Coordinates of C-alpha atoms in Angstrom, one line a residue:
M4 CA 4.4 38.0 -46.9
A5 CA 7.4 37.8 -44.6
P6 CA 10.5 36.1 -46.1
I7 CA 11.5 32.6 -44.9
H8 CA 14.9 32.4 -43.1
I9 CA 17.5 29.6 -43.5
D10 CA 20.7 29.3 -41.4
E11 CA 22.8 26.3 -42.7
T12 CA 24.7 26.0 -39.4
T13 CA 22.4 26.9 -36.5
G14 CA 19.0 26.4 -38.1
S15 CA 16.8 23.3 -37.7
D16 CA 14.4 21.5 -40.0
T17 CA 12.9 19.8 -37.0
T18 CA 12.2 22.7 -34.7
G19 CA 12.6 25.7 -37.0
T20 CA 9.7 27.9 -38.2
G21 CA 11.4 30.1 -40.8
A22 CA 11.4 33.1 -38.5
P23 CA 14.7 35.1 -38.1
D24 CA 15.1 33.7 -34.5
A25 CA 14.1 30.1 -35.5
P26 CA 15.4 29.5 -39.1
Y27 CA 15.3 26.3 -41.1
Q28 CA 18.6 24.6 -41.8
T29 CA 18.1 23.7 -45.5
L30 CA 16.6 25.7 -48.4
A31 CA 15.0 22.5 -49.8
Y32 CA 13.0 21.9 -46.5
A33 CA 12.0 25.6 -46.4
V34 CA 10.6 25.4 -50.0
F35 CA 8.8 22.1 -49.1
K36 CA 7.1 23.8 -46.1
S37 CA 6.3 27.1 -47.7
A38 CA 3.8 28.5 -50.2
T39 CA 4.8 28.7 -53.9
D40 CA 5.1 32.5 -53.8
A41 CA 7.3 32.6 -50.7
T42 CA 10.6 34.5 -50.6
F43 CA 13.7 33.2 -48.9
L44 CA 16.7 34.6 -47.2
T45 CA 19.7 32.3 -46.5
R46 CA 23.1 32.5 -44.7
K47 CA 26.0 30.1 -44.1
D48 CA 26.1 30.7 -40.3
A49 CA 25.1 33.1 -37.6
S50 CA 28.0 35.5 -38.2
A51 CA 26.9 36.1 -41.9
T52 CA 24.1 38.3 -43.2
Y53 CA 20.9 36.9 -44.8
D54 CA 20.8 37.1 -48.6
E55 CA 18.5 35.9 -51.3
P56 CA 19.5 32.5 -52.7
T57 CA 20.9 32.2 -56.2
Q58 CA 18.7 30.9 -59.0
S59 CA 20.8 27.7 -59.2
S60 CA 20.5 27.0 -55.5
L61 CA 16.8 27.7 -55.6
K62 CA 16.3 25.4 -58.5
K63 CA 18.2 22.7 -56.7
A64 CA 16.2 23.3 -53.6
K65 CA 12.9 22.9 -55.5
K66 CA 14.0 19.5 -56.7
G67 CA 14.8 18.5 -53.1
A68 CA 11.4 19.8 -52.1
E69 CA 9.8 17.6 -54.7
G70 CA 11.6 14.6 -53.3
L71 CA 10.4 15.5 -49.8
E72 CA 6.8 15.8 -51.1
K73 CA 7.1 12.3 -52.6
K74 CA 8.3 10.9 -49.3
R75 CA 5.4 12.6 -47.5
K76 CA 2.9 11.1 -49.9
K77 CA 4.5 7.7 -49.6
A78 CA 4.5 7.9 -45.8
E79 CA 0.9 8.9 -45.9
E80 CA 0.0 6.0 -48.1
L81 CA 1.8 3.6 -45.9
A82 CA 0.1 5.0 -42.8
E83 CA -3.3 4.6 -44.5
K84 CA -2.4 1.0 -45.5
S85 CA -1.2 0.3 -42.0
A86 CA -4.4 1.7 -40.5
A87 CA -6.5 -0.3 -42.9
A88 CA -4.5 -3.4 -42.0
K89 CA -4.9 -2.8 -38.3
G90 CA -8.5 -2.2 -38.9
E91 CA -8.8 -5.5 -40.7
E92 CA -6.7 -7.2 -38.0
R93 CA -9.1 -5.8 -35.4
E94 CA -12.1 -7.0 -37.3
K95 CA -10.5 -10.4 -37.7
R96 CA -9.6 -10.5 -34.0
D97 CA -13.2 -9.5 -33.1
R98 CA -14.6 -12.2 -35.3
Q99 CA -12.1 -14.7 -33.9
L100 CA -13.1 -13.8 -30.3
E101 CA -16.8 -14.2 -31.2
E102 CA -16.2 -17.5 -32.8
S103 CA -14.0 -18.6 -29.8
K104 CA -17.0 -18.1 -27.4
K105 CA -18.7 -21.0 -29.1
I106 CA -15.9 -23.4 -28.3
V107 CA -16.5 -25.3 -25.1
L108 CA -13.7 -27.5 -23.7
E109 CA -14.5 -30.7 -21.9
E110 CA -12.1 -33.2 -20.5
D111 CA -12.1 -36.4 -22.5
P112 CA -13.2 -39.3 -20.2
A113 CA -11.7 -41.8 -22.6
L114 CA -8.2 -40.5 -21.8
A115 CA -6.2 -41.8 -18.9
T116 CA -7.0 -40.3 -15.5
A117 CA -4.6 -37.4 -15.0
I118 CA -2.2 -37.6 -12.0
K119 CA -2.3 -34.4 -9.9
S120 CA 1.2 -33.2 -9.2
K121 CA 3.3 -30.2 -8.2
I122 CA 5.7 -29.0 -10.9
G123 CA 8.7 -29.9 -8.8
S124 CA 7.7 -33.5 -8.7
L125 CA 7.0 -34.1 -12.4
V126 CA 10.2 -35.9 -13.5
P127 CA 9.0 -39.4 -12.5
L128 CA 5.7 -38.8 -14.3
R129 CA 7.1 -38.3 -17.8
T130 CA 5.0 -40.0 -20.5
K131 CA 2.0 -39.9 -18.0
R132 CA -1.0 -37.7 -18.2
V133 CA -0.8 -35.1 -15.4
R134 CA -2.8 -32.3 -13.9
V135 CA -0.9 -29.2 -12.7
R136 CA -2.1 -25.8 -11.3
G137 CA -0.2 -22.6 -11.1
W138 CA 0.3 -19.0 -12.3
V139 CA 1.1 -18.0 -15.9
H140 CA 4.7 -16.8 -15.6
R141 CA 5.4 -16.3 -19.3
L142 CA 3.2 -16.3 -22.3
R143 CA 4.1 -16.5 -26.0
D144 CA 2.1 -16.9 -29.2
Q145 CA 3.6 -18.6 -32.3
K146 CA 1.1 -18.8 -35.2
D147 CA -1.7 -20.9 -33.8
I148 CA 0.2 -22.3 -30.9
K149 CA 0.4 -20.8 -27.4
F150 CA 3.3 -21.5 -25.1
I151 CA 2.9 -21.0 -21.4
V152 CA 5.5 -21.2 -18.7
L153 CA 3.6 -22.1 -15.5
R154 CA 4.9 -21.4 -12.0
D155 CA 3.6 -23.0 -8.8
G156 CA 6.3 -22.2 -6.3
T157 CA 8.0 -25.6 -6.7
G158 CA 9.3 -24.9 -10.2
Y159 CA 8.5 -23.9 -13.7
L160 CA 6.9 -25.9 -16.5
Q161 CA 6.6 -25.2 -20.2
A162 CA 3.1 -26.1 -21.6
V163 CA 2.0 -26.2 -25.2
L164 CA -1.6 -25.3 -26.3
S165 CA -2.5 -26.1 -29.9
G166 CA -5.6 -26.8 -31.9
K167 CA -8.9 -26.5 -30.1
V168 CA -7.4 -25.9 -26.7
A169 CA -5.6 -22.8 -28.0
Q170 CA -8.8 -21.4 -29.8
T171 CA -11.1 -20.8 -26.8
Y172 CA -12.0 -17.4 -25.7
D173 CA -10.0 -17.9 -22.5
A174 CA -6.9 -18.9 -24.5
L175 CA -7.2 -15.9 -26.8
T176 CA -7.5 -13.5 -23.8
L177 CA -5.2 -15.2 -21.4
T178 CA -3.0 -12.8 -19.3
L179 CA 0.2 -13.1 -17.3
E180 CA -0.3 -14.1 -13.6
S181 CA -3.7 -15.7 -14.3
T182 CA -4.2 -18.9 -12.3
V183 CA -4.8 -22.0 -14.5
E184 CA -5.2 -25.7 -14.4
L185 CA -3.5 -27.6 -17.2
V186 CA -4.0 -31.3 -18.1
G187 CA -2.1 -33.2 -20.6
Q188 CA 0.8 -35.6 -21.4
L189 CA 4.2 -34.8 -20.0
Q190 CA 6.9 -35.4 -22.6
A191 CA 10.7 -35.3 -22.3
L192 CA 12.2 -32.7 -24.6
P193 CA 14.0 -33.9 -27.7
E194 CA 17.7 -33.5 -27.8
G195 CA 18.8 -29.9 -28.6
K196 CA 15.7 -28.3 -27.1
T197 CA 15.5 -26.8 -23.7
A198 CA 12.8 -26.0 -21.2
P199 CA 12.5 -25.9 -17.4
G200 CA 12.8 -29.4 -16.0
G201 CA 13.8 -30.9 -19.4
H202 CA 10.2 -31.7 -20.3
E203 CA 7.0 -30.0 -21.5
L204 CA 3.3 -30.5 -21.1
I205 CA 1.2 -31.2 -24.2
V206 CA -2.2 -29.8 -23.0
D207 CA -5.5 -31.6 -24.0
Y208 CA -7.7 -29.8 -21.4
W209 CA -7.3 -26.7 -19.3
K210 CA -9.3 -24.0 -17.5
I211 CA -8.8 -20.6 -15.8
L212 CA -9.1 -20.7 -12.0
G213 CA -8.5 -17.0 -11.5
S214 CA -7.9 -14.4 -14.3
A215 CA -5.5 -11.5 -14.0
P216 CA -6.2 -8.1 -15.6
G217 CA -4.7 -6.9 -18.8
G218 CA -4.5 -3.4 -20.3
E219 CA -3.3 -0.6 -18.0
D220 CA -3.6 -2.7 -14.9
A221 CA -1.6 -5.6 -16.4
F222 CA 1.0 -7.1 -14.1
T223 CA 4.0 -5.8 -16.1
N224 CA 2.6 -2.3 -16.1
R225 CA 2.3 -2.3 -12.3
V226 CA 5.8 -3.5 -11.5
N227 CA 9.0 -4.4 -13.4
E228 CA 12.8 -4.2 -13.0
K229 CA 12.9 -0.5 -13.9
S230 CA 10.2 0.5 -11.3
D231 CA 11.2 3.0 -8.7
P232 CA 12.4 1.4 -5.5
S233 CA 9.6 2.9 -3.5
I234 CA 7.1 1.4 -5.9
Q235 CA 8.8 -1.9 -5.7
A236 CA 8.6 -1.7 -1.9
D237 CA 4.9 -0.9 -2.0
L238 CA 4.3 -3.8 -4.4
R239 CA 6.6 -6.2 -2.6
H240 CA 3.8 -8.8 -2.7
L241 CA 4.1 -8.7 -6.5
V242 CA 7.8 -8.3 -6.8
M243 CA 8.5 -11.5 -5.0
R244 CA 6.8 -13.4 -7.9
G245 CA 9.8 -12.6 -10.0
E246 CA 12.6 -15.2 -10.5
T247 CA 15.3 -13.2 -8.7
A248 CA 13.3 -12.2 -5.6
S249 CA 11.8 -15.7 -5.3
S250 CA 15.2 -17.3 -5.7
I251 CA 16.6 -15.2 -2.9
L252 CA 13.8 -16.2 -0.6
R253 CA 14.2 -19.9 -1.6
L254 CA 18.0 -19.7 -0.9
R255 CA 17.2 -18.0 2.5
A256 CA 15.0 -21.0 3.5
A257 CA 17.7 -23.5 2.4
M258 CA 20.4 -21.5 4.2
L259 CA 18.4 -21.6 7.5
S260 CA 17.9 -25.3 7.1
A261 CA 21.7 -25.7 6.5
F262 CA 22.5 -23.7 9.7
R263 CA 20.1 -26.0 11.7
E264 CA 21.8 -29.1 10.3
V265 CA 25.2 -27.8 11.3
Y266 CA 24.1 -26.9 14.8
A267 CA 22.5 -30.4 15.1
R268 CA 25.9 -32.0 14.2
H269 CA 27.5 -29.8 16.9
N270 CA 24.9 -30.9 19.4
I271 CA 23.6 -27.4 19.9
L272 CA 19.9 -27.3 20.7
E273 CA 17.4 -24.9 19.2
V274 CA 15.2 -22.9 21.7
N275 CA 12.6 -20.1 21.2
T276 CA 13.0 -17.0 23.3
P277 CA 10.5 -14.1 23.9
C278 CA 10.3 -11.1 21.7
L279 CA 8.4 -9.0 24.3
V280 CA 10.9 -8.0 27.0
Q281 CA 11.4 -5.6 29.9
T282 CA 15.2 -5.5 29.8
Q283 CA 17.7 -4.0 27.3
V284 CA 20.7 -5.8 25.8
E285 CA 22.4 -3.4 23.4
G286 CA 21.6 0.0 24.9
G287 CA 18.4 1.9 25.5
A288 CA 18.6 4.3 22.5
T289 CA 17.7 1.6 20.0
L290 CA 14.6 0.1 21.9
F291 CA 11.1 0.0 20.5
K292 CA 8.9 0.8 23.5
L293 CA 5.3 -0.3 24.0
D294 CA 2.6 -0.6 26.6
Y295 CA 2.3 -4.1 28.0
Y296 CA -0.9 -4.2 30.0
G297 CA 0.0 -0.9 31.7
Q298 CA 3.6 -1.8 32.1
P299 CA 6.5 -0.6 29.9
A300 CA 8.0 -3.2 27.7
F301 CA 10.2 -3.4 24.6
L302 CA 10.6 -5.4 21.4
T303 CA 13.8 -7.4 21.9
Q304 CA 17.2 -6.3 20.6
S305 CA 18.7 -9.7 21.1
S306 CA 17.9 -13.1 22.7
Q307 CA 21.3 -13.5 24.2
L308 CA 20.4 -13.0 27.9
Y309 CA 17.7 -15.7 27.6
L310 CA 20.1 -18.1 25.8
E311 CA 22.6 -17.7 28.6
T312 CA 20.0 -19.0 31.1
C313 CA 19.6 -22.1 29.1
L314 CA 23.2 -23.3 29.4
P315 CA 22.9 -25.0 32.8
A316 CA 19.7 -26.8 31.8
L317 CA 20.1 -27.6 28.1
G318 CA 23.8 -27.1 27.3
D319 CA 24.8 -25.2 24.2
V320 CA 21.8 -23.5 22.5
F321 CA 20.8 -21.4 19.6
C322 CA 17.7 -19.6 18.3
V323 CA 16.5 -18.0 15.1
Q324 CA 14.3 -15.1 16.2
E325 CA 13.3 -11.6 15.0
S326 CA 15.2 -8.8 16.7
F327 CA 14.3 -5.1 16.6
R328 CA 16.5 -2.0 16.6
A329 CA 15.0 1.5 16.7
E330 CA 18.1 2.9 15.0
N331 CA 17.3 5.6 12.5
S332 CA 19.7 4.2 10.0
H333 CA 19.1 4.1 6.2
T334 CA 22.3 2.2 5.2
R335 CA 22.1 -0.7 2.8
R336 CA 22.9 -3.2 5.6
H337 CA 20.4 -2.0 8.3
L338 CA 16.9 -3.1 9.0
S339 CA 14.6 -2.1 11.8
E340 CA 13.4 -5.8 12.1
Y341 CA 15.8 -8.5 11.2
T342 CA 16.2 -12.2 11.7
H343 CA 18.8 -12.9 14.3
L344 CA 20.6 -16.3 14.5
E345 CA 22.2 -16.4 18.0
A346 CA 24.1 -19.0 19.9
E347 CA 25.5 -19.4 23.4
L348 CA 28.2 -21.9 24.3
A349 CA 29.4 -23.0 27.7
F350 CA 32.9 -23.9 28.9
I351 CA 34.8 -22.3 26.0
D352 CA 37.5 -19.6 25.7
F353 CA 37.7 -16.7 23.3
D354 CA 39.9 -18.5 20.7
E355 CA 37.5 -21.4 20.7
L356 CA 34.5 -19.1 20.2
M357 CA 36.0 -17.6 17.0
T358 CA 37.0 -21.0 15.8
H359 CA 33.4 -22.2 16.3
I360 CA 31.9 -19.2 14.4
E361 CA 34.3 -19.9 11.5
A362 CA 33.3 -23.6 11.5
V363 CA 29.6 -22.9 11.5
I364 CA 29.9 -20.4 8.6
C365 CA 32.1 -22.7 6.5
E366 CA 30.2 -25.9 7.2
T367 CA 26.9 -24.1 6.3
V368 CA 28.3 -22.9 3.0
D369 CA 29.8 -26.3 2.2
S370 CA 26.4 -27.9 2.9
L371 CA 24.7 -25.4 0.5
L372 CA 27.2 -26.0 -2.3
A373 CA 27.0 -29.7 -1.9
N374 CA 23.2 -29.6 -2.6
P375 CA 22.7 -29.3 -6.4
A376 CA 19.4 -27.3 -6.0
T377 CA 20.9 -24.7 -3.6
A378 CA 24.2 -24.6 -5.5
A379 CA 22.2 -23.7 -8.6
L380 CA 20.5 -20.9 -6.8
I381 CA 23.8 -19.5 -5.6
K382 CA 25.2 -19.8 -9.1
Q383 CA 22.2 -18.0 -10.5
L384 CA 22.4 -15.1 -8.0
N385 CA 26.1 -14.9 -7.5
P386 CA 28.0 -16.6 -10.4
T387 CA 31.5 -15.9 -9.1
F388 CA 30.8 -17.1 -5.5
E389 CA 33.5 -19.3 -3.9
A390 CA 33.5 -20.8 -0.5
P391 CA 35.7 -18.9 1.9
A392 CA 39.2 -20.3 2.7
R393 CA 40.0 -21.3 6.2
P394 CA 41.4 -20.1 8.6
F395 CA 39.9 -16.6 8.5
L396 CA 42.2 -13.7 9.1
R397 CA 42.2 -12.4 12.7
L398 CA 43.0 -8.7 13.1
S399 CA 43.0 -7.0 16.5
Y400 CA 41.1 -3.7 16.9
V401 CA 44.4 -1.9 17.7
D402 CA 46.1 -3.4 14.6
A403 CA 43.0 -2.4 12.5
I404 CA 43.3 1.2 13.6
A405 CA 47.0 1.1 12.4
W406 CA 45.9 -0.6 9.2
L407 CA 43.3 2.1 8.4
N408 CA 45.9 4.9 9.0
E409 CA 48.5 3.1 6.9
H410 CA 46.0 2.9 4.0
G411 CA 44.9 6.5 4.3
I412 CA 41.3 5.7 5.4
T413 CA 40.1 8.6 7.5
R414 CA 37.0 9.3 9.6
P415 CA 34.9 12.5 10.0
E416 CA 36.1 14.7 12.9
E417 CA 33.4 15.0 15.6
D418 CA 32.8 17.6 18.3
A419 CA 32.0 16.8 21.9
E420 CA 28.4 16.0 21.1
G421 CA 29.3 13.7 18.3
N422 CA 28.4 16.0 15.4
A423 CA 30.6 16.2 12.3
V424 CA 33.0 19.2 12.3
K425 CA 33.0 21.2 9.0
D426 CA 35.7 23.6 7.6
E427 CA 35.1 27.1 6.3
S428 CA 33.9 25.8 2.9
G429 CA 31.3 23.6 4.6
Q430 CA 33.1 20.3 3.9
V431 CA 33.3 17.7 6.7
K432 CA 36.8 17.6 8.2
M433 CA 38.5 14.2 7.9
V434 CA 41.1 13.0 10.4
A435 CA 43.1 9.9 11.1
H436 CA 41.7 7.1 13.3
A437 CA 42.9 6.7 16.9
V438 CA 42.5 4.0 19.5
G439 CA 39.2 4.5 21.1
D440 CA 37.3 5.4 17.9
D441 CA 34.3 3.4 16.9
I442 CA 35.3 2.3 13.4
A443 CA 32.5 3.6 11.1
E444 CA 30.7 1.3 8.7
A445 CA 32.2 3.0 5.6
A446 CA 35.8 2.6 6.8
E447 CA 35.1 -1.0 8.0
R448 CA 33.6 -2.0 4.6
Q449 CA 36.5 -0.2 2.7
M450 CA 39.0 -2.2 4.8
T451 CA 37.2 -5.5 4.2
D452 CA 36.9 -4.9 0.5
I453 CA 40.6 -4.2 0.2
I454 CA 41.5 -7.3 2.2
G455 CA 39.1 -9.2 0.1
K456 CA 38.4 -12.1 2.4
P457 CA 36.6 -12.8 5.8
V458 CA 38.2 -10.9 8.7
F459 CA 37.7 -11.4 12.4
L460 CA 38.1 -8.0 14.0
H461 CA 38.6 -8.6 17.7
G462 CA 39.6 -6.9 21.0
F463 CA 37.4 -3.8 21.0
P464 CA 37.6 -1.1 23.8
A465 CA 35.0 -1.7 26.6
E466 CA 33.5 1.7 26.1
L467 CA 32.4 0.7 22.6
K468 CA 30.8 -2.5 23.6
A469 CA 27.8 -3.8 25.6
F470 CA 27.9 -4.1 29.4
Y471 CA 28.0 -8.0 29.5
M472 CA 31.3 -8.5 27.6
K473 CA 34.3 -9.9 29.4
K474 CA 37.5 -7.9 29.6
I475 CA 40.7 -9.3 28.2
P476 CA 42.6 -10.6 31.3
G477 CA 45.4 -8.2 32.2
S478 CA 43.9 -5.4 30.2
S479 CA 44.7 -2.0 31.8
G480 CA 45.5 1.6 31.0
K481 CA 43.4 4.3 29.2
H482 CA 41.3 1.6 27.4
L483 CA 40.1 -1.7 28.8
F484 CA 39.7 -4.1 25.9
T485 CA 37.1 -6.9 25.6
E486 CA 37.1 -10.4 24.4
S487 CA 34.8 -9.5 21.6
C488 CA 34.8 -10.0 17.8
D489 CA 33.1 -8.9 14.6
L490 CA 33.2 -11.1 11.5
L491 CA 33.5 -8.9 8.4
M492 CA 32.7 -10.1 4.9
P493 CA 33.6 -8.4 1.6
N494 CA 30.8 -6.3 0.1
V495 CA 28.7 -6.4 3.2
G496 CA 30.8 -5.7 6.3
E497 CA 29.9 -7.1 9.7
I498 CA 27.7 -10.2 9.6
V499 CA 28.5 -11.6 13.1
G500 CA 29.1 -10.0 16.4
G501 CA 30.2 -12.1 19.4
S502 CA 32.1 -12.1 22.7
M503 CA 32.9 -13.9 25.9
R504 CA 30.4 -13.0 28.6
I505 CA 31.2 -11.8 32.1
A506 CA 31.2 -14.9 34.3
D507 CA 31.9 -13.2 37.7
A508 CA 29.0 -11.7 39.6
E509 CA 30.9 -8.8 41.1
E510 CA 32.3 -7.8 37.7
L511 CA 28.7 -8.0 36.3
F512 CA 27.4 -5.7 39.1
A513 CA 30.3 -3.3 38.3
A514 CA 29.2 -3.3 34.7
Y515 CA 25.6 -2.5 35.7
A516 CA 26.8 0.4 37.7
R517 CA 29.1 1.7 35.0
E518 CA 26.2 1.8 32.5
G519 CA 23.8 3.3 35.1
M520 CA 21.6 0.2 34.9
D521 CA 19.3 -1.0 37.7
P522 CA 20.3 -4.6 38.3
S523 CA 17.0 -5.7 39.9
P524 CA 15.1 -6.4 36.6
Y525 CA 18.1 -8.6 35.6
Y526 CA 17.9 -10.9 38.6
W527 CA 17.3 -13.9 36.5
F528 CA 20.4 -13.1 34.4
T529 CA 22.5 -12.3 37.4
D530 CA 21.5 -15.7 39.0
Q531 CA 23.5 -17.4 36.3
R532 CA 26.7 -16.2 38.1
K533 CA 25.3 -17.0 41.5
Y534 CA 24.2 -20.6 41.0
G535 CA 27.3 -22.1 39.4
T536 CA 28.9 -19.8 37.0
C537 CA 31.1 -20.9 34.0
E538 CA 33.1 -19.3 31.3
H539 CA 30.9 -18.9 28.3
G540 CA 30.5 -16.9 25.1
G541 CA 28.2 -16.4 22.2
Y542 CA 27.3 -14.5 19.1
G543 CA 24.6 -13.1 16.9
L544 CA 24.5 -13.5 13.1
G545 CA 22.4 -11.2 10.9
V546 CA 20.6 -13.6 8.6
E547 CA 19.8 -11.0 6.0
R548 CA 23.5 -9.8 6.0
F549 CA 24.7 -13.3 5.6
L550 CA 22.3 -13.9 2.7
A551 CA 23.3 -10.6 1.1
W552 CA 27.0 -11.8 1.1
L553 CA 26.0 -15.3 -0.2
A554 CA 23.7 -14.0 -3.0
N555 CA 25.7 -10.9 -3.8
R556 CA 22.8 -8.5 -3.1
F557 CA 23.4 -4.7 -2.9
T558 CA 21.1 -4.3 0.1
V559 CA 19.8 -6.5 2.9
R560 CA 16.3 -5.2 2.0
E561 CA 16.3 -7.7 -0.9
C562 CA 16.9 -10.5 1.6
S563 CA 13.8 -10.1 3.7
L564 CA 10.3 -11.2 2.9
Y565 CA 8.8 -7.9 3.8
P566 CA 11.6 -5.6 4.9
R567 CA 11.2 -3.0 7.6
W568 CA 13.3 0.1 7.8
P569 CA 12.8 3.7 9.2
G570 CA 9.6 4.9 7.6
R571 CA 8.6 1.6 6.0
A572 CA 6.2 -0.8 7.8
T573 CA 4.0 -1.7 4.8
P574 CA 2.8 -3.8 3.2

C-alpha cells in the first residue's frame, strides 16, 4: 500500500488526496481518511523531505482522527434528523393542502356591501368594508397569518389574511404577481406601526383572478436586480413592475404634466406635428429612411420646422413628440427613439431665449417639488436632489475651449477622415482643444461635472451646427459663430439644444446652398420668410435626459417605457 503524504504548509485537507503531488495538510485528517494499516510520510514544507511521523505525533493524530469521526457521525445524525423532519414537514404540508381543498370561501351577505375602490383612493374609506383588486407585490407568512402587499398601479396596500381565509388551497399556494380580489375592513394602523398608506385591510373574503407560476418559472427567478442588463431589456414588461422602474415612469408622467402647466402659464400652445416627413432637420446621416407609398420618406429628427410654421397662426407653440436619430451611438445618454419636447417663440432675441429656457426648467422643477406626491418620488429616486439656483452660468463656446485646456481636458487627435490617430504603442493620441473642434460628449460631461451646476454653452461655430441657425451679428473671420446654445446638466450633459433661427430669406437660401440642400422640398418652410418674417428662436429638450438628471439615473434607457437603441427594438 502506497504511503499517505502530508505537507503541513502546502497540503490541503479539502482538495488533497494523500498523493505526493496532492498531500493532506494535517496528519489527523490523513489518519481519519485512511485505512488502519496505512503508513504516513510528513514534512513541514515543500523544501523539506518526507519522513515517517514520530510515535507521539501519530498518537496525537489518532486522537484528532477520533474527534473528526465523532463530528462525522454527529453530522450524519443531524442530516438524518433533518431529512426526517423535512419528510414530516412535507407530509404535513401535503395533508394540509388536501384539507385546504375542502374549504370553500363565500362572501358573507350579512356583512356591509363592500365599496369598490382603487388603492390610491382608500384613505376616505377607513373603517369601511372595501373591495380592491391588484397584483401580489409582496408575500409573507407568519405562523398562521398571511401578509400581502397588493399593487394596482395607484399605490400599495397591506392586507392581512388569518383564520379560514388564510387556510384555503389558493392561500397556501399563492404566488407573487398573482392577480387577486380582496374584500375586508380597512383599518388605520395603530401608532408605532407602518404600512403603505398608513392603513391595512383585514380580509374576510378573497379570490384569485389570475394565478402566476411558482417554481423555476416564478417571477423572482425570471428577473431581479442582479439580472444581466440584456435580460432586463428582454423582460422590460416585467422589470417595470418593480418599485424603482414604476416610480421613474410615474415621475415622467408628472414631469410632462408640469411642463404643460408651465407652458400654459406662459401662453404657449401645444400642437401635434407629423412623424413621417420628407425633409431633414439635423443632417441626412441620422435619418431613418422608409418607403411611403412608393416615395422616399423619413422618421422625423425634430418637429422644429413645423413648429416655426405655426408662429404666424397660433403664436408661441410647443409639442411633445417622438424623434428618431439613426445614430449608431451606444452611450448612456443616447436613444434611437426619444421623446422630444420642442418649442418655438416669436419676436424674441437670443438672450431672451436662454432666459425663457431657464424659466421653463426651473418652474417645472419648482412645480414638481411643490407637489407632495411627486416630491416624494424625487426623494425616493434622488435623495440629494436640490432645485438648481438661478441664474444659470452662461459660458461661450470660445471660453469653454479655453476652460478645457486650462483644466487639462484633452480630445483624441483625428485624421482628415475623422478617425482617431494612434501612437506606436497603439494608444490614441490626445491633444488640446482648439476653436473649431466639436466638444466631445466625454469632455463636455467632465467639464459640467467639475463646474457642478447647470451651464449654458453658447455661440458655437456655424460648421458644427444645423443650417437654420442664425449667425451672431458681426461674426466674421475663420469661424462664423451662431446664436445657439446647449444647456448642460451635471451627471448627464446636454439636455437642451436651442438657437435663434434665420429670419432672412436670402440668408436661408445661402444656408441651403452651403449644405448642398435642394430648397424646393422646403418651400413651406421658406415661405415663413416670404410672407412676413420675424425674429424667432426655439429649442428641443430630451425628456429622457431631463428625467435622468431629475431622478439621478445612470442611463436614459431607464427613463423610457420601452427604450430603443442600436440593435434593440424589442419587446
